CSV table of C-alpha atoms in Angstrom, one decimal:
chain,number,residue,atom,x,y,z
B,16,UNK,CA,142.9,155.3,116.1
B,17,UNK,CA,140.5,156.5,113.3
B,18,UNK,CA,137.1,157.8,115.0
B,19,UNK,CA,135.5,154.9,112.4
B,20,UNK,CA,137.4,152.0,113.2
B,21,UNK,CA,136.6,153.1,117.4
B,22,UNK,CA,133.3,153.2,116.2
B,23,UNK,CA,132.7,149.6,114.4
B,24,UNK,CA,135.2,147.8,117.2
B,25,UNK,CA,132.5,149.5,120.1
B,26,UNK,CA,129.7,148.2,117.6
B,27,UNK,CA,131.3,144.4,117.9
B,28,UNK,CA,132.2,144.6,121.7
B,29,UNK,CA,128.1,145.1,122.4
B,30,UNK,CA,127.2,142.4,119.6
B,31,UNK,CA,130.0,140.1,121.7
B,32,UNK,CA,128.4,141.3,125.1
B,33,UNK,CA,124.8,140.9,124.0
B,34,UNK,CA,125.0,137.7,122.2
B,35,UNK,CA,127.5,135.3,124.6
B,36,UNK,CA,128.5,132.2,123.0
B,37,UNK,CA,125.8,130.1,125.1
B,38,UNK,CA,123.1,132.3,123.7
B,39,UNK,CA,124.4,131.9,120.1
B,40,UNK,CA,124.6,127.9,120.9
B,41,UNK,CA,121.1,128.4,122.1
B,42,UNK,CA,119.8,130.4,119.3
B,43,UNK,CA,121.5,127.7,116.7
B,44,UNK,CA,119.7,124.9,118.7
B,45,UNK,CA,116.2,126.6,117.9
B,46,UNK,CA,116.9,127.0,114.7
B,47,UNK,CA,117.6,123.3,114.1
B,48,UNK,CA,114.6,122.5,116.0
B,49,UNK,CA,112.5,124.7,114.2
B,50,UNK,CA,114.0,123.3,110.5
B,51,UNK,CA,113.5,119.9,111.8
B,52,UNK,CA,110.4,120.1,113.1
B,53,UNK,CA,109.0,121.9,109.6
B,54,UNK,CA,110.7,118.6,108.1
B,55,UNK,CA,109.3,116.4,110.2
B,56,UNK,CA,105.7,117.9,109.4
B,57,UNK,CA,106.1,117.9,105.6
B,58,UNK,CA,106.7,114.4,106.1
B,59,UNK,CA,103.7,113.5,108.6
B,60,UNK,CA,101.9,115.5,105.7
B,61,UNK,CA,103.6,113.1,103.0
B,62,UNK,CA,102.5,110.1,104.1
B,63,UNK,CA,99.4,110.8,105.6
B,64,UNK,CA,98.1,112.1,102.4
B,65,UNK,CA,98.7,108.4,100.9
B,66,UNK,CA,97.2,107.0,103.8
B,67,UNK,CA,93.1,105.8,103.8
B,68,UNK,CA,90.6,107.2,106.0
B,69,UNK,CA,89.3,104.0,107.3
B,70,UNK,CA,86.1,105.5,108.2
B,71,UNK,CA,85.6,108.1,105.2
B,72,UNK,CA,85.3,107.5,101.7
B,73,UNK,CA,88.0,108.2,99.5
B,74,UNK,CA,89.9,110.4,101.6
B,75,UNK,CA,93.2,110.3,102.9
B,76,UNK,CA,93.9,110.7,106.7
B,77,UNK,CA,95.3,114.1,105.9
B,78,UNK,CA,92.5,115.7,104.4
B,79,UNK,CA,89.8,113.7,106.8
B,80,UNK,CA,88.5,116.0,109.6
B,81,UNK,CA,87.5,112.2,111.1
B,82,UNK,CA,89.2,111.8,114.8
B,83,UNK,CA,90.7,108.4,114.0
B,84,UNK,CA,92.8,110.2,110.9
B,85,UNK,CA,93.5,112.7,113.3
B,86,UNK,CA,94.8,110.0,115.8
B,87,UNK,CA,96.0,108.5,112.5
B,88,UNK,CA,98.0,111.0,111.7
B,89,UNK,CA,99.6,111.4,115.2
B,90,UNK,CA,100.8,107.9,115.1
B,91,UNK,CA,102.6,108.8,111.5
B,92,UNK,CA,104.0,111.7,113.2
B,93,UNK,CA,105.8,110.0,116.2
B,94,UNK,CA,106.8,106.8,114.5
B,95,UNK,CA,108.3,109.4,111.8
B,96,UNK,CA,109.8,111.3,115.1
B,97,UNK,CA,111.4,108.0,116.8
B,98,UNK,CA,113.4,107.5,113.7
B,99,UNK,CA,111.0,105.7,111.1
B,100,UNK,CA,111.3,105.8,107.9
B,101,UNK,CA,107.7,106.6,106.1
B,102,UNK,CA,107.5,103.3,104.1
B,103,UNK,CA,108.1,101.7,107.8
B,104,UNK,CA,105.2,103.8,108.7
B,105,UNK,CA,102.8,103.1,105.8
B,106,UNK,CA,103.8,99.7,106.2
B,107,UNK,CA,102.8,99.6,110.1
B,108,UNK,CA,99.3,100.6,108.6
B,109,UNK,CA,99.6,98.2,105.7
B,110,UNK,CA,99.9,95.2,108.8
B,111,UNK,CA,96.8,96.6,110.8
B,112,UNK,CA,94.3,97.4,107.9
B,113,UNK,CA,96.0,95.7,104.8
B,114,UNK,CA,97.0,96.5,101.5
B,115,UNK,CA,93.6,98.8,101.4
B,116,UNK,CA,95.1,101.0,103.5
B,117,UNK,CA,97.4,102.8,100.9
B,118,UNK,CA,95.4,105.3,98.2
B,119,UNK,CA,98.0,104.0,95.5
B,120,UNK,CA,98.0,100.5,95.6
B,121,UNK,CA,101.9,99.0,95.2
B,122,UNK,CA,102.6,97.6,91.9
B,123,UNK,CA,103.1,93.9,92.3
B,124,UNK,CA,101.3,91.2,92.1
B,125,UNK,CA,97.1,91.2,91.0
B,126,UNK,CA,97.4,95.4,91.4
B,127,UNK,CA,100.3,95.0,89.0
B,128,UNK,CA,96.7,94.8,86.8
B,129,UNK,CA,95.7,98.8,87.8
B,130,UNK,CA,98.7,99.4,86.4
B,131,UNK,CA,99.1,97.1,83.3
B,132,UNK,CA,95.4,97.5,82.2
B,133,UNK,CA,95.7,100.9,80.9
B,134,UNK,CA,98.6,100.5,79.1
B,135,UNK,CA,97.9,97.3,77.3
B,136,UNK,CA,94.4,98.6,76.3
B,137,UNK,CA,95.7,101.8,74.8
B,138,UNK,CA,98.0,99.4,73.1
B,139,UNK,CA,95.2,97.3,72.1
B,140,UNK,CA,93.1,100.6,70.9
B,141,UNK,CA,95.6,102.2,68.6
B,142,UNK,CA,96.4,98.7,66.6
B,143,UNK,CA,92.8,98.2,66.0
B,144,UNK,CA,92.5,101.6,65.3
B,145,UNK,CA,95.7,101.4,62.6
B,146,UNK,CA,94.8,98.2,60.9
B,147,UNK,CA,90.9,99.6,60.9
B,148,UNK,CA,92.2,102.7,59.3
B,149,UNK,CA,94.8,100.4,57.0
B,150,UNK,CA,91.5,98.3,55.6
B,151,UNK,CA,89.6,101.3,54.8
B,152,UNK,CA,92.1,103.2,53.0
B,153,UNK,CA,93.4,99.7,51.3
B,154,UNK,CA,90.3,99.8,49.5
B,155,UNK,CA,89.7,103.5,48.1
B,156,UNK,CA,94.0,103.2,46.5
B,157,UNK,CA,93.3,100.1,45.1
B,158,UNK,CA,89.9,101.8,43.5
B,159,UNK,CA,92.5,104.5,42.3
B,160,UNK,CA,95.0,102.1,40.8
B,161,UNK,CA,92.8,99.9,39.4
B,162,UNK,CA,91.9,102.2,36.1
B,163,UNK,CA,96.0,102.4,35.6
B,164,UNK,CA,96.2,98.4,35.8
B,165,UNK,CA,94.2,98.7,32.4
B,166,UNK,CA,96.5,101.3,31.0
B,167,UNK,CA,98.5,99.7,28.0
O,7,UNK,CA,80.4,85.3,59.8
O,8,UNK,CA,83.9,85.8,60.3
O,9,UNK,CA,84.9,83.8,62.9
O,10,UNK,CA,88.4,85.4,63.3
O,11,UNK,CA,87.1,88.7,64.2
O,12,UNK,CA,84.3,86.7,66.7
O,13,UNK,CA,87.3,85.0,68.5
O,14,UNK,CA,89.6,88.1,68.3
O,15,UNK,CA,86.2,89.6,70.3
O,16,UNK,CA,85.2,87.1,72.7
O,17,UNK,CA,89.3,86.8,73.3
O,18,UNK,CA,89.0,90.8,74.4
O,19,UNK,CA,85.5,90.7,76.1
O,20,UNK,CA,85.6,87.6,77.8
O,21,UNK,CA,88.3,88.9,80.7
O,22,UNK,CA,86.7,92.2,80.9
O,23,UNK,CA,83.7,90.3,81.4
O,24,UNK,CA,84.9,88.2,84.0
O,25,UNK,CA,86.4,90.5,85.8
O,26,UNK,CA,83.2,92.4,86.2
O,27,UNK,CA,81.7,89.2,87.2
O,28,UNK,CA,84.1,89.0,90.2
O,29,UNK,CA,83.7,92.2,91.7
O,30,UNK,CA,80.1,91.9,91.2
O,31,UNK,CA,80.1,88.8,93.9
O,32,UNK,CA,82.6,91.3,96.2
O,33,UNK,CA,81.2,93.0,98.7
O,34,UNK,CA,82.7,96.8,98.6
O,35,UNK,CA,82.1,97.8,102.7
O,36,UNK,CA,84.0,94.6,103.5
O,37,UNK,CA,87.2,94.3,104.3
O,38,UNK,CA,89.2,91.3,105.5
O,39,UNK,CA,91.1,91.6,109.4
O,40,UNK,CA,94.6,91.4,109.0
O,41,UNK,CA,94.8,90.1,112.2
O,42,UNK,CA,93.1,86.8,111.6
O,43,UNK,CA,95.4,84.0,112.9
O,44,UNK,CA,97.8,86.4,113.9
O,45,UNK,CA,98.9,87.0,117.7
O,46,UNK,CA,96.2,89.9,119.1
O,47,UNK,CA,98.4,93.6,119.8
O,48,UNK,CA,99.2,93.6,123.6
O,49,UNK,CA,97.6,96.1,125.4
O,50,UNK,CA,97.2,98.1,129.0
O,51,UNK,CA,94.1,100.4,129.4
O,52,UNK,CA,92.9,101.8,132.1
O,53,UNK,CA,89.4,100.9,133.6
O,54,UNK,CA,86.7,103.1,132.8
O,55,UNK,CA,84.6,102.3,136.2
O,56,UNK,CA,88.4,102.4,138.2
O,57,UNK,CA,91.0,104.6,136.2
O,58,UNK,CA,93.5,103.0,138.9
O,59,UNK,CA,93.3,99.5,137.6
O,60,UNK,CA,94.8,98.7,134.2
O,61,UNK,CA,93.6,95.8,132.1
O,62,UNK,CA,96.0,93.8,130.3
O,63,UNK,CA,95.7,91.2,127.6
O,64,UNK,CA,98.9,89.3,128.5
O,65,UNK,CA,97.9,88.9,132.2
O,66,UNK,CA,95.0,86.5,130.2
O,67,UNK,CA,97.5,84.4,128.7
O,68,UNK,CA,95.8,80.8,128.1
O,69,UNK,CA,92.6,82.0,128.6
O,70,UNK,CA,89.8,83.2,126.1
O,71,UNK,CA,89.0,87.2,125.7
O,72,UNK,CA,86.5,88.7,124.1
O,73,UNK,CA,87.3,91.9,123.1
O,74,UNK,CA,84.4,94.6,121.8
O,75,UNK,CA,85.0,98.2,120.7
O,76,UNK,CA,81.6,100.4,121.7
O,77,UNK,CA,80.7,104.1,121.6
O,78,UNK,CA,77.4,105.7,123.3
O,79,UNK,CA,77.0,107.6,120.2
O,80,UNK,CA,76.6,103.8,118.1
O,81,UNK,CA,73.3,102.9,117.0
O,82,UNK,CA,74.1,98.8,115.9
O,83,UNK,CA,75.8,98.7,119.6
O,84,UNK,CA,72.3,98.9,121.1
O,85,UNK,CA,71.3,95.9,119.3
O,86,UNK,CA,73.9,93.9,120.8
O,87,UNK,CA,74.7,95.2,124.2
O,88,UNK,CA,71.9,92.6,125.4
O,89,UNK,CA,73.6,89.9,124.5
O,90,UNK,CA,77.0,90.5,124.9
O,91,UNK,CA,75.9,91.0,128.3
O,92,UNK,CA,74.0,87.7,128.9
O,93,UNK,CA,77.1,85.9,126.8
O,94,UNK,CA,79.7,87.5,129.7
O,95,UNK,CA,77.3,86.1,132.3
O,96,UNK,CA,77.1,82.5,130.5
O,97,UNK,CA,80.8,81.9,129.4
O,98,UNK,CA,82.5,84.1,132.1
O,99,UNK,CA,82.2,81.6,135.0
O,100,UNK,CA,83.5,79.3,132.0
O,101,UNK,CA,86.8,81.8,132.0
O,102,UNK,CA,86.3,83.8,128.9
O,103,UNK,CA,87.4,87.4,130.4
O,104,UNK,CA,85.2,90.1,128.1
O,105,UNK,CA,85.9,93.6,127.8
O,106,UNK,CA,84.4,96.5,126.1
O,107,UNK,CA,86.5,99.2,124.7
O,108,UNK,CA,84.9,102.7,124.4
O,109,UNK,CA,85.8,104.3,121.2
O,110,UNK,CA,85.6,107.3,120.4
O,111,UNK,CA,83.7,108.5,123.2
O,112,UNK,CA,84.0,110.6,126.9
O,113,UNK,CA,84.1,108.0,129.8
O,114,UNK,CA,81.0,110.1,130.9
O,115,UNK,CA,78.7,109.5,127.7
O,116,UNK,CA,79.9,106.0,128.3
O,117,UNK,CA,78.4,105.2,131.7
O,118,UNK,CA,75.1,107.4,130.8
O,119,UNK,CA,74.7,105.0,127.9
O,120,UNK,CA,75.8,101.9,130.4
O,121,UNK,CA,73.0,103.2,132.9
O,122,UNK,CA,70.2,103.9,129.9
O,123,UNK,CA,71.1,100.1,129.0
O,124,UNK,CA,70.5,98.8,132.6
O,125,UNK,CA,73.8,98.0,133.1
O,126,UNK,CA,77.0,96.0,131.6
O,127,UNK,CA,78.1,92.5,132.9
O,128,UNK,CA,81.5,93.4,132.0
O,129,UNK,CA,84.4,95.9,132.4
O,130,UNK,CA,85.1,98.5,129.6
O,131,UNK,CA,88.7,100.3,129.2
O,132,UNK,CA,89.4,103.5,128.1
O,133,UNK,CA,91.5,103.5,125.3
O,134,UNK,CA,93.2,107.3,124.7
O,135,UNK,CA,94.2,108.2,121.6
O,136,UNK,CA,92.3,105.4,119.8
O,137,UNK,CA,95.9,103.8,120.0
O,138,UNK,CA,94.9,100.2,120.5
O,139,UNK,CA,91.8,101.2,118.0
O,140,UNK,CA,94.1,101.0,115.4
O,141,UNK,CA,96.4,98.4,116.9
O,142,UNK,CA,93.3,96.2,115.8
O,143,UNK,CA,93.0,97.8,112.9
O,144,UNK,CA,89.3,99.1,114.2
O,145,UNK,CA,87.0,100.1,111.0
O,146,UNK,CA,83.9,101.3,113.4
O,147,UNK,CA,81.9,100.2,116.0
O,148,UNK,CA,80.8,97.9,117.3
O,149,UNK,CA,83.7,95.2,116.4
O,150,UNK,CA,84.2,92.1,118.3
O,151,UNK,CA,87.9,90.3,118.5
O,152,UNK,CA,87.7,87.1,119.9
O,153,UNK,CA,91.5,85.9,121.2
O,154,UNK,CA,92.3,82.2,121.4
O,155,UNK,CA,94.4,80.5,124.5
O,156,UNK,CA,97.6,81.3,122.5
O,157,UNK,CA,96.8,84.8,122.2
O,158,UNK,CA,95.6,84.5,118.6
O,159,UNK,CA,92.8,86.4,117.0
O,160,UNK,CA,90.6,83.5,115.9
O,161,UNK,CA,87.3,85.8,115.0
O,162,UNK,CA,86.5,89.2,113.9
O,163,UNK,CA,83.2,90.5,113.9
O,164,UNK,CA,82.1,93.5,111.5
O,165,UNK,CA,78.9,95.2,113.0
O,166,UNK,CA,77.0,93.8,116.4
O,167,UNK,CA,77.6,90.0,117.2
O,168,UNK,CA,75.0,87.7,118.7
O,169,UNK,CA,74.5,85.6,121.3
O,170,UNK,CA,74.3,82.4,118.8
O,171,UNK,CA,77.5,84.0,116.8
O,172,UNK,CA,79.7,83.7,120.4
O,173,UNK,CA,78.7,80.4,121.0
O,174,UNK,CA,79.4,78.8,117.8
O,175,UNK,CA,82.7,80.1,118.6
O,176,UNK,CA,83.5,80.0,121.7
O,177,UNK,CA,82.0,76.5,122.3
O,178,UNK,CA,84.2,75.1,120.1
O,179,UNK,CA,87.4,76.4,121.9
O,180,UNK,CA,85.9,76.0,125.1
O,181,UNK,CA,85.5,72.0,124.0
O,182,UNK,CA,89.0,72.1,122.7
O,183,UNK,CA,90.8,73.0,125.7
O,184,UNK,CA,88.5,70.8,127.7
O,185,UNK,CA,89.7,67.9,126.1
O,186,UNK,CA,93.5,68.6,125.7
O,187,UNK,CA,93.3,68.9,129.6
O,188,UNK,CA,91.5,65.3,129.7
């Protein structure tokens, strides 16, 4: 046997001795632990950022140093933990404070107004400002054509 | 005057208008309970004076509870603590079961501030975590929950609740159930 293939099968008998399959298993376990817990908090971070402060103005229950946002924000996190999905947990909120609750109201019904408002009034501003436009310039060709209209 | 462009105007203002009107009769700080006519969230909370007995709202079930969410640190609960206190002693023999929650608050700041008032007629519960806080969809303190016979929330009271306020209500119900038992 070549002094380098002795050397790298020694190499993978004290890998295999230090790391027994249990340890491995246990090592993977963290690691899923670890991922699913750093998932778990980007979501508790998710929804509690478009979750009101009830007792802060204009601030979500993420960014409110208030303790009810902080107990706020636990309840997100272990409803999101037992299996929740977040609109089931905005929607827990939604039942115990109402609609109000949620930064961005949903779009239906009156809110659908928020939404619509915008839209129809920057609709509304460029027609006025087109057929404004349209009457001024009218005038100022039909001063240009006019001397032609005599032309023979 | 051209009376298209006044009507094409009045058509535009007269919404924007109104809808300014309505929020001007809105009052922004107040917000409507959810819970109102809606079954009150159950809960089991230790009390504050005897951590080994638990309070629990469906052990009332039939009767009236009055349900008030305090801190020691709350300026408006001052103002009522008098007369929530002389309401438990009036309509309690009656068998409306009050409780005070402390929100908020260390069970020690709470029974300094219970002492400095000269006493409460009525248990208060811890409630850790604020968890049934925000089962009642608690916006501050003080807030007063009043909970029908059939475990309904009948009243919620923004800010500290008088005397006259719990008897307006609570005589009524009081009346009700006294004559559906005649």
């Amino acid at each position: 046997m070549r002094p380098g293939v002795a050397a790298l099968i020694a190499c993978m008998l004290v890998i295999v001795a230090a790391f027994p399959p249990r340890a491995v298993a246990q090592t993977q376990t963290g690691a899923v632990q670890i991922v699913e817990e750093v998932e778990l908090d980007r979501q508790t971070r998710d929804v509690a950022a478009q979750l009101r402060c009830v007792v802060c103005q204009g601030l979500s229950i993420q960014d409110s140093p208030s303790s009810l946002a902080q107990e706020m924000r636990a309840v997100v996190r272990e409803q999101l933990a037992a299996g929740k999905s977040p609109d089931e947990v905005k929607q827990f909120f939604v039942d115990k404070y109402g609609e109000w609750v949620l930064l961005q109201p949903r779009a239906s019904g009156f809110n659908l107004l928020v939404y619509a408002l915008p839209v129809l009034m920057l609709i509304g501003g460029a027609v006025f400002v087109g057929v404004t436009a349209r009457r001024l310039v009218s005038p100022a060709r039909h001063a240009q054509q006019s001397p032609g209209d005599h032309t023979p | 005057m051209n009376w298209r462009r006044a009507a094409v105007g009045a058509a535009v203002a007269l919404p924007v208008i109104a809808l300014l009107a309505y929020g001007m009769t809105q009052n922004p700080n107040e917000r409507p309970s959810t819970l109102g006519g809606r079954p009150a969230p159950e809960f089991a909370l230790p009390v504050m004076d005897a951590p080994a007995d638990t309070a629990r709202l469906w052990e009332h079930a039939g009767e009236l509870v009055v349900l008030n969410f305090w801190a020691s640190w709350c300026l408006e609960c001052r103002r009522e603590h008098g007369e929530l206190s002389r309401a438990a002693e009036q309509y309690g023999p009656q068998g409306v079961n009050f409780y005070g929650v402390l929100y908020g608050d260390t069970p020690e700041n709470g029974r300094a501030w219970i002492d400095e008032m000269g006493g409460q007629s009525y248990p208060s519960l811890l409630d850790a975590g604020s968890r049934t806080a925000i089962d009642y969809g608690l916006l501050g303190v003080p807030e007063t929950f009043i909970i029908d016979r059939s475990g309904t929330v009948v009243h919620k009271q923004l800010g500290p609740i008088s005397l006259a306020q719990l008897s307006a209500i609570l005589d009524p119900l009081l009346a009700a159930s006294a004559g559906a038992t005649e």
